[in-house]
XYZ file of C-alpha atoms in Angstrom:
710
model
C -22.182 34.670 -12.812
C -19.269 32.368 -13.691
C -21.605 29.361 -13.772
C -24.037 31.110 -16.163
C -21.240 32.152 -18.494
C -19.859 28.614 -18.571
C -23.250 27.033 -19.274
C -23.879 29.471 -22.148
C -20.422 28.698 -23.503
C -21.101 24.975 -23.235
C -24.365 25.271 -25.235
C -22.563 27.249 -27.933
C -19.840 24.552 -28.044
C -22.469 21.820 -28.478
C -23.954 23.656 -31.496
C -20.465 24.069 -32.932
C -19.741 20.363 -32.512
C -22.961 19.422 -34.335
C -21.976 21.700 -37.219
C -18.523 20.140 -37.365
C -20.021 16.636 -37.385
C -22.093 17.494 -40.495
C -18.947 18.697 -42.289
C -16.584 15.948 -41.118
C -15.288 13.003 -43.134
C -15.352 9.585 -41.453
C -12.017 7.806 -41.265
C -11.523 4.211 -40.206
C -8.568 2.013 -39.356
C -6.446 4.836 -37.937
C -4.868 4.454 -34.490
C -2.860 7.263 -32.917
C -0.758 6.356 -29.902
C 1.441 8.501 -27.720
C 3.024 8.523 -24.303
C 1.225 10.229 -21.458
C 2.991 12.912 -19.438
C 3.189 10.481 -16.521
C 4.895 7.851 -18.676
C 7.373 10.374 -20.128
C 8.346 11.460 -16.595
C 8.878 7.857 -15.464
C 11.146 7.305 -18.482
C 13.360 10.333 -17.735
C 16.911 10.345 -16.386
C 15.882 10.714 -12.720
C 13.978 8.256 -10.557
C 10.455 9.653 -10.427
C 6.918 8.384 -9.937
C 4.132 10.209 -11.756
C 0.558 9.850 -10.485
C -2.358 10.789 -12.708
C -4.883 12.521 -10.427
C -7.424 13.777 -12.993
C -8.541 10.271 -13.952
C -9.536 9.530 -10.332
C -10.357 13.056 -9.088
C -14.056 12.253 -8.891
C -13.522 9.303 -6.559
C -10.902 10.267 -3.951
C -11.298 12.479 -0.886
C -7.652 13.513 -0.430
C -4.237 13.094 -2.037
C -2.820 11.266 1.004
C -4.316 7.867 0.189
C -3.270 8.139 -3.463
C 0.360 8.963 -2.667
C 0.520 6.257 0.009
C -0.034 3.516 -2.595
C 3.030 4.491 -4.657
C 6.140 2.280 -4.887
C 8.867 3.302 -2.439
C 6.571 5.793 -0.706
C 4.896 5.417 2.676
C 2.659 8.003 4.310
C 1.930 7.618 8.026
C -0.805 9.661 9.668
C -1.159 10.343 13.393
C -4.965 10.094 13.326
C -7.943 11.047 11.206
C -8.748 13.967 8.896
C -6.336 16.884 9.334
C -3.853 15.015 11.520
C -0.105 15.470 11.127
C 1.537 12.974 8.796
C 4.991 11.780 7.805
C 5.857 10.940 4.183
C 8.776 8.593 3.525
C 10.502 8.256 0.124
C 13.078 5.461 -0.145
C 13.608 5.516 3.618
C 14.039 9.285 3.927
C 11.105 10.989 5.575
C 9.798 14.011 7.418
C 11.347 17.288 6.359
C 13.899 15.500 4.159
C 11.062 15.522 1.637
C 10.018 18.870 0.154
C 6.582 19.787 -1.240
C 5.880 22.038 -4.226
C 2.871 23.223 -6.181
C 3.653 24.040 -9.818
C 7.347 24.206 -8.886
C 6.818 26.707 -6.031
C 7.194 25.579 -2.372
C 3.807 24.591 -0.947
C 4.722 26.639 2.157
C 3.951 29.732 0.080
C 0.244 28.981 0.654
C 0.713 28.881 4.436
C 1.699 26.198 6.932
C -1.911 24.977 7.151
C -2.024 23.821 3.498
C -0.942 20.191 3.017
C -1.549 17.182 0.791
C -4.458 16.353 3.088
C -6.569 19.460 2.440
C -5.608 20.630 -1.068
C -8.611 20.579 -3.438
C -8.290 17.289 -5.336
C -10.158 18.552 -8.407
C -7.528 21.273 -8.841
C -4.711 18.758 -9.448
C -3.693 17.295 -12.808
C -0.890 14.997 -11.663
C 1.751 14.533 -8.949
C 5.485 14.080 -9.530
C 7.447 12.238 -6.801
C 11.222 12.569 -7.216
C 13.258 9.997 -5.298
C 16.647 10.911 -3.894
C 17.891 13.081 -6.756
C 15.865 16.282 -7.243
C 16.095 18.346 -10.480
C 17.764 21.751 -10.227
C 14.712 23.621 -11.538
C 12.921 22.858 -8.256
C 15.739 24.807 -6.513
C 15.447 22.747 -3.360
C 17.658 21.406 -0.597
C 15.552 18.230 -0.399
C 17.605 15.263 0.758
C 15.190 12.362 0.398
C 13.147 13.581 -2.545
C 10.434 16.002 -3.563
C 6.708 16.004 -4.285
C 5.612 18.436 -7.018
C 1.848 18.947 -7.349
C 0.942 20.085 -10.865
C -2.401 21.874 -11.193
C -4.779 21.900 -14.153
C -3.905 24.394 -16.854
C -6.841 23.942 -19.194
C -7.091 26.479 -22.015
C -10.893 26.438 -21.936
C -13.570 27.704 -19.587
C -14.716 25.301 -16.902
C -16.355 25.014 -13.509
C -15.566 22.058 -11.238
C -17.635 21.628 -8.058
C -17.758 18.690 -5.654
C -19.170 17.852 -2.238
C -18.492 14.799 -0.114
C -19.591 13.470 3.278
C -18.480 10.492 5.289
C -17.891 8.762 8.586
C -17.087 10.625 11.794
C -19.035 13.731 10.715
C -16.689 14.442 7.815
C -17.607 16.984 5.116
C -15.533 18.219 2.168
C -16.404 20.739 -0.512
C -14.270 21.998 -3.415
C -14.804 24.571 -6.150
C -12.412 25.694 -8.856
C -12.872 27.110 -12.306
C -11.626 29.346 -15.073
C -13.154 31.984 -17.315
C -11.335 33.678 -20.209
C -12.674 37.014 -21.459
C -12.459 38.175 -25.065
C -9.360 40.286 -24.404
C -7.523 37.300 -22.911
C -8.048 38.277 -19.267
C -8.312 35.045 -17.266
C -9.676 34.487 -13.762
C -9.231 31.277 -11.767
C -11.130 31.032 -8.464
C -10.488 28.208 -5.979
C -12.288 27.430 -2.720
C -12.140 24.424 -0.417
C -13.578 23.524 2.988
C -12.832 20.440 5.101
C -14.452 19.539 8.415
C -14.435 16.464 10.607
C -15.160 15.657 14.241
C -12.829 12.630 13.985
C -14.902 10.962 16.707
C -13.850 7.450 15.754
C -13.602 4.610 18.230
C -10.298 4.121 20.076
C -9.959 0.395 20.697
C -8.285 -1.065 23.768
C -7.369 2.175 25.546
C -6.856 2.298 29.310
C -9.759 3.566 31.457
C -10.289 3.443 35.201
C -12.660 0.758 36.504
C -14.115 1.544 39.941
C -15.155 -2.057 40.664
C -11.791 -3.521 39.701
C -9.991 -0.569 41.346
C -7.584 -0.648 38.409
C -7.106 0.429 34.799
C -8.733 -1.870 32.216
C -8.807 -2.006 28.423
C -11.940 -0.569 26.813
C -13.237 1.112 23.656
C -13.883 4.849 23.816
C -14.659 7.514 21.217
C -12.376 10.454 20.607
C -14.002 13.548 22.064
C -11.664 16.478 21.327
C -10.388 16.155 17.753
C -12.440 18.572 15.605
C -10.723 19.809 12.443
C -11.713 22.721 10.198
C -9.808 23.896 7.127
C -10.711 26.744 4.760
C -8.742 27.571 1.596
C -9.540 30.364 -0.820
C -7.501 31.604 -3.787
C -7.981 33.901 -6.757
C -5.671 34.088 -9.765
C -6.027 36.893 -12.312
C -3.846 37.272 -15.377
C -3.254 36.705 -19.075
C -2.131 33.796 -21.250
C -0.711 33.585 -24.768
C 0.269 37.238 -25.147
C 3.260 38.539 -27.123
C 4.857 39.683 -23.873
C 4.044 36.596 -21.776
C 2.956 33.011 -22.224
C 1.531 33.255 -18.707
C 1.328 36.192 -16.309
C -0.762 35.788 -13.162
C -1.231 37.636 -9.903
C -2.600 35.517 -7.075
C -3.904 36.043 -3.567
C -4.892 33.329 -1.119
C -6.163 32.822 2.411
C -6.322 29.715 4.544
C -7.436 28.968 8.049
C -7.035 25.793 10.126
C -8.504 25.095 13.567
C -7.373 21.811 15.094
C -8.313 20.444 18.497
C -5.588 18.325 20.088
C -6.676 14.908 21.380
C -3.348 13.297 22.325
C 0.334 14.032 22.688
C 2.854 12.063 20.642
C 1.620 8.932 22.442
C -2.040 7.974 22.893
C -1.786 7.336 26.654
C -1.483 11.124 27.036
C -5.060 12.389 26.599
C -5.731 16.068 25.907
C -9.194 17.572 26.416
C -9.055 21.337 25.808
C -5.805 22.449 24.122
C -5.947 23.410 20.445
C -3.975 24.953 17.575
C -5.187 27.727 15.287
C -3.485 28.806 12.086
C -4.297 31.439 9.499
C -2.279 32.724 6.565
C -2.564 35.298 3.780
C -0.337 35.271 0.726
C 0.184 37.273 -2.435
C 2.296 36.288 -5.414
C 3.127 36.749 -9.052
C 4.175 34.264 -11.731
C 5.618 35.015 -15.178
C 6.492 32.546 -17.964
C 7.823 33.312 -21.431
C 9.506 31.418 -24.234
C 12.110 33.324 -26.263
C 12.610 35.645 -23.291
C 15.043 38.405 -24.338
C 16.873 35.822 -26.476
C 15.626 33.248 -28.935
C 15.421 29.767 -27.370
C 15.634 31.215 -23.825
C 12.684 30.267 -21.597
C 12.041 32.113 -18.336
C 9.910 31.075 -15.370
C 9.916 33.762 -12.658
C 7.878 33.908 -9.452
C 7.759 35.735 -6.129
C 5.461 35.555 -3.120
C 5.072 36.729 0.444
C 3.080 34.922 3.126
C 1.871 36.178 6.498
C 1.538 33.038 8.616
C 0.215 33.251 12.179
C -0.275 30.195 14.390
C -1.545 30.076 17.948
C -1.414 27.302 20.540
C -3.990 27.538 23.335
C -3.203 25.494 26.452
C -4.635 27.363 29.442
C -6.255 24.534 31.440
C -4.727 22.858 34.487
C -6.383 19.501 33.959
C -5.488 15.882 33.279
C -8.019 14.109 31.039
C -8.729 10.393 30.497
C -10.410 8.436 27.677
C -13.774 8.552 29.478
C -13.788 12.318 28.893
C -13.422 13.037 32.583
C -10.553 14.875 34.227
C -8.755 15.576 37.472
C -7.396 18.953 38.472
C -3.682 19.483 37.974
C -1.023 22.089 38.641
C 0.321 21.851 35.077
C -0.952 22.426 31.547
C -2.038 19.599 29.239
C 0.571 19.480 26.481
C 3.990 19.644 28.137
C 3.233 19.798 31.865
C 4.318 23.416 32.326
C 2.621 26.785 32.819
C -0.550 27.981 31.090
C 0.284 29.136 27.583
C -1.394 31.211 24.908
C 1.501 31.164 22.497
C 1.754 33.027 19.199
C 4.089 32.271 16.304
C 4.277 34.659 13.369
C 6.392 33.196 10.594
C 6.421 35.536 7.582
C 7.759 33.758 4.510
C 9.295 35.401 1.437
C 10.013 33.262 -1.619
C 11.685 34.327 -4.844
C 12.471 31.977 -7.731
C 14.029 32.284 -11.180
C 14.439 29.467 -13.691
C 16.146 30.111 -17.048
C 16.493 27.443 -19.739
C 18.491 27.938 -22.925
C 18.146 25.338 -25.665
C 21.171 25.293 -27.975
C 19.523 22.674 -30.193
C 17.163 19.719 -29.957
C 19.834 17.754 -28.090
C 21.517 20.294 -25.767
C 19.997 22.474 -23.040
C 21.408 24.570 -20.167
C 19.341 25.346 -17.057
C 20.170 28.016 -14.431
C 17.972 28.362 -11.336
C 17.944 30.447 -8.166
C 15.704 30.371 -5.093
C 15.413 32.560 -2.003
C 13.510 31.300 1.017
C 13.384 33.572 4.089
C 11.365 32.643 7.192
C 10.910 34.801 10.272
C 10.001 33.489 13.722
C 8.368 36.205 15.814
C 6.987 34.552 18.956
C 5.451 35.581 22.240
C 3.072 34.307 24.935
C 0.047 36.108 26.398
C -0.185 33.990 29.575
C 3.261 32.573 30.342
C 5.194 35.605 31.568
C 8.370 33.547 31.987
C 8.442 32.865 28.236
C 10.960 35.114 26.528
C 9.835 36.566 23.171
C 12.238 36.223 20.260
C 12.472 37.063 16.595
C 14.601 34.466 14.821
C 15.356 34.399 11.095
C 16.141 31.502 8.764
C 17.132 32.350 5.192
C 18.591 30.184 2.445
C 19.750 30.797 -1.113
C 19.995 27.858 -3.511
C 21.648 28.157 -6.920
C 21.555 25.319 -9.444
C 23.151 24.807 -12.862
C 22.411 21.792 -15.054
C 23.322 20.606 -18.537
C 21.031 18.182 -20.407
C 21.737 16.031 -23.468
C 19.533 13.896 -25.685
C 21.536 11.707 -28.091
C 20.965 8.839 -30.544
C 17.411 9.909 -31.435
C 16.486 10.209 -27.774
C 17.718 6.766 -26.731
C 20.427 8.277 -24.502
C 19.638 11.126 -22.107
C 22.123 12.717 -19.705
C 21.809 15.301 -16.945
C 24.775 16.861 -15.094
C 24.287 19.471 -12.372
C 25.821 21.406 -9.470
C 24.113 23.197 -6.557
C 25.220 25.840 -4.089
C 23.443 26.025 -0.703
C 23.831 29.206 1.351
C 22.294 29.122 4.834
C 21.788 32.200 7.032
C 20.360 31.962 10.572
C 19.804 34.472 13.343
C 18.899 32.867 16.688
C 17.672 35.002 19.599
C 15.526 32.642 21.696
C 16.897 31.517 25.071
C 14.066 29.564 26.748
C 14.573 26.052 28.219
C 18.288 26.097 27.295
C 18.965 22.638 28.774
C 16.481 21.176 26.283
C 16.768 23.449 23.240
C 20.495 24.328 23.382
C 19.564 27.986 22.908
C 22.399 29.401 25.039
C 25.115 27.688 23.002
C 23.737 28.889 19.654
C 23.198 32.639 19.605
C 23.621 35.452 17.126
C 23.985 35.404 13.357
C 25.713 32.751 11.291
C 26.106 32.152 7.533
C 27.398 28.901 6.036
C 27.900 27.615 2.506
C 27.647 24.066 1.121
C 28.139 22.536 -2.339
C 26.366 19.651 -4.004
C 26.008 18.070 -7.408
C 25.293 14.958 -9.379
C 24.300 13.306 -12.635
C 21.605 11.153 -14.208
C 21.815 8.873 -17.256
C 19.066 6.978 -19.071
C 19.675 4.596 -21.992
C 17.058 2.708 -23.990
C 18.426 -0.711 -24.902
C 15.193 -1.732 -26.687
C 11.531 -0.692 -26.631
C 10.692 -2.933 -23.642
C 14.010 -2.419 -21.794
C 15.659 0.776 -20.575
C 18.172 1.442 -17.807
C 18.946 4.542 -15.760
C 21.350 5.513 -12.987
C 21.655 8.723 -10.968
C 23.814 10.161 -8.196
C 23.697 13.284 -6.043
C 25.713 14.732 -3.191
C 22.935 16.598 -1.397
C 22.596 18.926 1.573
C 19.432 19.528 3.573
C 19.143 22.595 5.790
C 16.911 22.247 8.904
C 13.440 23.755 8.656
C 11.867 26.107 11.177
C 9.693 23.252 12.515
C 12.805 21.208 13.368
C 15.038 24.038 14.511
C 12.452 26.160 16.336
C 9.646 23.714 17.224
C 5.918 24.172 16.599
C 4.861 25.902 19.809
C 2.884 22.934 21.123
C 4.097 19.328 20.811
C 7.619 19.839 19.392
C 10.547 21.326 21.321
C 13.073 23.539 19.533
C 16.617 22.273 18.918
C 18.582 25.268 17.674
C 21.827 23.256 17.646
C 20.676 20.991 14.789
C 23.231 20.457 12.030
C 22.338 20.206 8.303
C 22.024 16.729 6.842
C 24.424 15.615 4.101
C 23.896 12.582 1.919
C 25.335 10.591 -0.961
C 22.311 9.394 -2.974
C 22.650 6.532 -5.489
C 19.875 5.139 -7.720
C 19.789 2.475 -10.438
C 16.825 1.017 -12.258
C 15.370 -0.956 -15.155
C 11.992 -0.256 -16.768
C 10.017 -0.954 -19.899
C 6.647 -1.435 -21.583
C 5.212 -4.264 -23.679
C 1.966 -3.638 -25.549
C -0.290 -4.560 -28.440
C -3.757 -3.436 -29.512
C -5.372 -4.926 -26.382
C -2.828 -5.363 -23.601
C -0.234 -3.016 -22.079
C 2.251 -4.320 -19.524
C 4.753 -2.003 -17.752
C 7.374 -2.755 -15.140
C 9.970 -0.854 -13.136
C 12.647 -2.031 -10.686
C 14.853 0.391 -8.733
C 17.645 -0.005 -6.234
C 18.868 2.816 -4.004
C 21.532 3.657 -1.432
C 21.640 6.676 0.889
C 24.673 7.483 3.058
C 23.523 10.229 5.420
C 25.592 12.247 7.897
C 23.871 14.184 10.711
C 20.623 12.371 9.955
C 17.744 14.347 11.530
C 15.493 11.979 13.478
C 12.418 12.796 15.620
C 12.770 11.633 19.205
C 9.781 11.177 21.522
C 9.726 11.617 25.293
C 7.050 9.241 26.587
C 7.072 10.963 29.992
C 6.071 14.350 28.588
C 4.451 13.222 25.335
C 6.663 15.741 23.515
C 8.912 15.376 20.477
C 12.217 16.921 19.454
C 14.382 16.563 16.341
C 17.950 15.377 16.948
C 20.980 14.493 14.805
C 22.058 10.873 14.378
C 25.740 11.067 13.263
C 25.578 8.498 10.433
C 22.755 6.487 8.867
C 22.919 4.231 5.815
C 19.754 3.345 3.903
C 19.647 0.746 1.155
C 16.730 -0.884 -0.564
C 14.918 -2.067 -3.644
C 11.434 -1.462 -5.014
C 9.431 -2.867 -7.879
C 6.154 -2.023 -9.591
C 4.038 -3.821 -12.207
C 1.203 -2.251 -14.233
C -1.292 -3.938 -16.529
C -3.967 -2.342 -18.712
C -6.515 -4.070 -20.919
C -8.247 -1.806 -23.451
C -8.411 0.982 -20.853
C -11.055 -1.020 -19.022
C -9.080 -3.142 -16.594
C -6.130 -1.688 -14.686
C -4.012 -3.655 -12.217
C -1.108 -2.141 -10.265
C 1.106 -3.802 -7.668
C 4.305 -2.748 -5.923
C 6.608 -3.892 -3.156
C 9.374 -2.038 -1.272
C 12.152 -3.249 1.017
C 14.449 -0.734 2.677
C 17.050 -1.081 5.397
C 17.965 2.050 7.416
C 20.639 1.530 10.081
C 22.730 3.585 12.490
C 26.357 3.353 11.255
C 28.075 5.426 13.965
C 30.045 2.731 15.804
C 31.699 4.840 18.497
C 30.380 7.754 20.512
C 32.323 10.959 21.181
C 33.745 9.462 24.413
C 35.240 6.502 22.503
C 32.754 3.933 23.781
C 30.872 1.714 21.343
C 27.358 2.953 20.648
C 24.502 0.780 21.903
C 22.507 1.572 18.777
C 25.279 0.732 16.292
C 23.844 -1.202 13.309
C 20.307 -0.908 14.748
C 17.382 -0.260 12.442
C 16.321 3.390 12.589
C 13.225 3.201 14.840
C 9.635 4.117 14.064
C 10.144 3.618 10.339
C 8.512 0.980 8.055
C 11.066 -1.168 6.236
C 8.992 -3.700 4.277
C 5.630 -2.908 2.668
C 3.495 -3.555 -0.420
C 0.252 -2.470 -2.057
C -2.020 -3.539 -4.923
C -4.972 -2.050 -6.811
C -7.528 -3.426 -9.268
C -9.891 -1.149 -11.226
C -12.443 -2.190 -13.841
C -14.723 -0.025 -16.002
C -18.179 -1.544 -16.552
C -19.371 1.508 -18.487
C -19.594 -0.349 -21.815
C -22.019 -2.831 -20.204
C -24.068 -0.361 -18.161
C -24.486 1.975 -21.161
C -26.870 -0.564 -22.743
C -29.198 -0.052 -19.774
C -28.497 3.659 -19.149
C -27.573 5.374 -22.456
C -26.057 8.484 -20.824
C -23.438 6.423 -18.954
C -19.795 7.464 -19.449
C -18.007 5.173 -16.982
C -18.790 2.839 -14.106
C -15.642 1.926 -12.185
C -15.318 -0.718 -9.488
C -12.065 -0.873 -7.550
C -10.324 -2.748 -4.776
C -7.031 -1.905 -3.073
C -4.829 -3.621 -0.489
C -1.990 -2.400 1.722
C 0.433 -4.397 3.832
C 3.161 -3.093 6.166
C 5.490 -5.309 8.196
C 5.708 -4.536 11.917
C 8.584 -2.325 13.133
C 10.038 -1.125 16.439
C 8.962 2.134 18.038
C 12.394 2.855 19.589
C 16.026 1.772 19.141
C 16.558 -2.000 19.307
C 19.617 -1.574 21.530
C 17.609 -0.128 24.417
C 15.886 -2.729 26.610
C 14.771 -6.294 25.917
C 13.469 -6.988 22.413
C 10.611 -9.223 23.614
C 9.085 -6.390 25.682
C 9.919 -3.487 23.366
C 7.056 -1.418 21.951
C 6.472 -1.949 18.250
C 4.052 -0.876 15.545
C 1.934 -3.938 14.627
C 1.635 -5.348 11.118
C -0.917 -3.610 8.884
C -3.311 -5.470 6.569
C -6.102 -3.289 5.208
C -8.443 -3.440 2.232
C -10.395 -0.665 0.539
C -13.191 -0.641 -2.033
C -14.478 2.044 -4.422
C -17.314 2.526 -6.902
C -17.590 5.510 -9.255
C -20.392 6.207 -11.716
C -20.202 9.066 -14.236
C -22.630 10.167 -16.945
C -23.270 12.867 -19.557
C -19.703 12.763 -20.930
C -18.270 12.798 -17.374
C -20.093 16.006 -16.487
C -21.591 14.334 -13.404
C -20.034 11.665 -11.206
C -20.935 9.933 -7.969
C -18.480 7.828 -5.983
C -18.510 5.783 -2.776
C -15.296 4.752 -0.977
C -14.735 2.417 1.929
C -11.331 2.470 3.642
C -10.268 -0.232 6.101
C -13.049 -2.452 4.811
C -12.741 -5.089 7.567
C -12.395 -2.556 10.416
C -8.932 -3.644 11.581
C -7.159 -1.787 14.383
C -4.420 0.160 12.594
C -1.433 2.078 13.933
C 0.951 4.284 11.991
C 3.084 6.922 13.641
C 4.343 6.600 17.243
C 1.729 3.916 17.839
C -1.135 6.370 17.448
C -4.365 4.647 16.466
C -6.007 5.477 13.127
C -9.725 5.366 12.255
C -11.495 2.062 11.690
C -13.856 1.375 8.798
C -14.532 4.675 6.992
C -17.202 5.419 4.380
C -17.130 8.478 2.126
C -19.456 9.528 -0.708
C -18.685 12.305 -3.212
C -20.731 14.035 -5.921
C -18.963 16.071 -8.619
C -20.137 18.379 -11.421
C -17.702 19.368 -14.198
C -18.950 21.937 -16.744
C -16.559 22.741 -19.577
């Protein structure tokens, strides 16, 4: 029905365009230039990267690879499609980085929705804030924030794509919009992702009967299937006297993930799996001149029912040949059979009010409520004690913004109040989780604040500095575990950090060439740094506090564009994260003092080249819109898996250096209505490791076909 309506509307629009062409007057010699939204964000007072997704939506399979090629950002995956990943921004990673979609926490869609399975065609651009996060996001992010901004076209459209690739991977996306005559608007979204992830594991240990010993061999993964379903419907109105936007939304997502390894790849899992499903409902309201002239309101609320289940009921010990031996313990943590349930209902409420006194002065007041429950029980393990924990936080932000000297000087000053409320009832494995020492209800309050300044010295040279005293409250994943591979640590303390940023940027251009550059330096002084710690014996992980960590670094990025046909981008990042707690609580000097924080990249770079041959191909195929060829390269210096101070450096496990190339080709025709793309990642099939020395897929091919009717 929606497709038919859109096609009819498109035919009517074509007739209208022909009529307008007959009545138009030809003008020549007029050039209109303006700054894109991405460029305006990069030139703001805060340190932020803006990634244009729409221009490459027809060629990429997920947002992960796009984000990973950004300056100062490194994304490390634990395996193939659907695997857990860790995103680092300026040396701060994991849960120090918060994720949003249109300014609302991404968690509101359910714990199964991530950068890896969001429909790419739905996204307009991505904003990556480094260190200092604006108050309107109402977040306790310590290392930065990723805000995913969706398309908000004012016209009817239907966007459908399907892709297939290596390791039995399939991805399909659909999203669209239809506006009725009375202004009623519907926006459906659907996405499905599936992969067997049966890629080759190179050099793993298998038993050799003839040699009567373990030998290195190549074996395929055999228990790593991933299935993700996402469905959403938005219904509402736009451009009414009582609302600029008013939408009700409902969504559902489901994720089934087989578990192939623990946190190390020598621990092979053959039957355990995780299942997650979530329903959510929400409302969003936006209005300029709300109650008062020049007062803009953005209000939203949502509730999510999130239910995850970990199934580990087999007493077996598997190997990379797919065989097993009987055991007296389960697969994941070597304990009793478990069929564990976690229900984590999430309630989110947000209010953002902006009052503009004039063109140069604005006041912003924001408030956010985030309440997570933790109702857990086990169907098989009778020794497991059910509990119903609660984590709730209130974040209030107030900022004042100035724009002086015709926009050449921009200032932002802000304060934040963090209120944390926890109720801990769980008592299991107290020697590991600390659950006996932390019981009952507790409420704490923390203050933060900062400033950002940007000054344009000349058109090709601007400078900006920013500072924030920030607090990050532990998430449920860190505090309460994930029910499978992560132990709880209910004694975790909030992180506190002093974040400093300084940078230079500018753009040089003429009618043909555009050259942009940006250089940033940063310093993070973090107390109670939350660091994941892996037990190689059990293959389990737990988050712990490191008393003091200092992170300093510098990053640079260069961009070149020639007539919107040739684009070249290159960036390099160096960051140094070290343990700065010299003495332990007993007065003895710490072995890890001044060590690099382990399992964390500290020196990396990437480059991309993209060229549009459409103007040449169009002579042969008249309907051609664009024909892009691209090549990308990523390099990461090797780094240690554990603290340098433990054991001999020459025998210590480390993550090897990464050198990988990728290639892309995208062909579009009929005014970009149709597009076909082919991607090849890890072009030369190198053995690549990322997180905890877990091996990633080798050479990967992916083809995608997209239809955009509008």
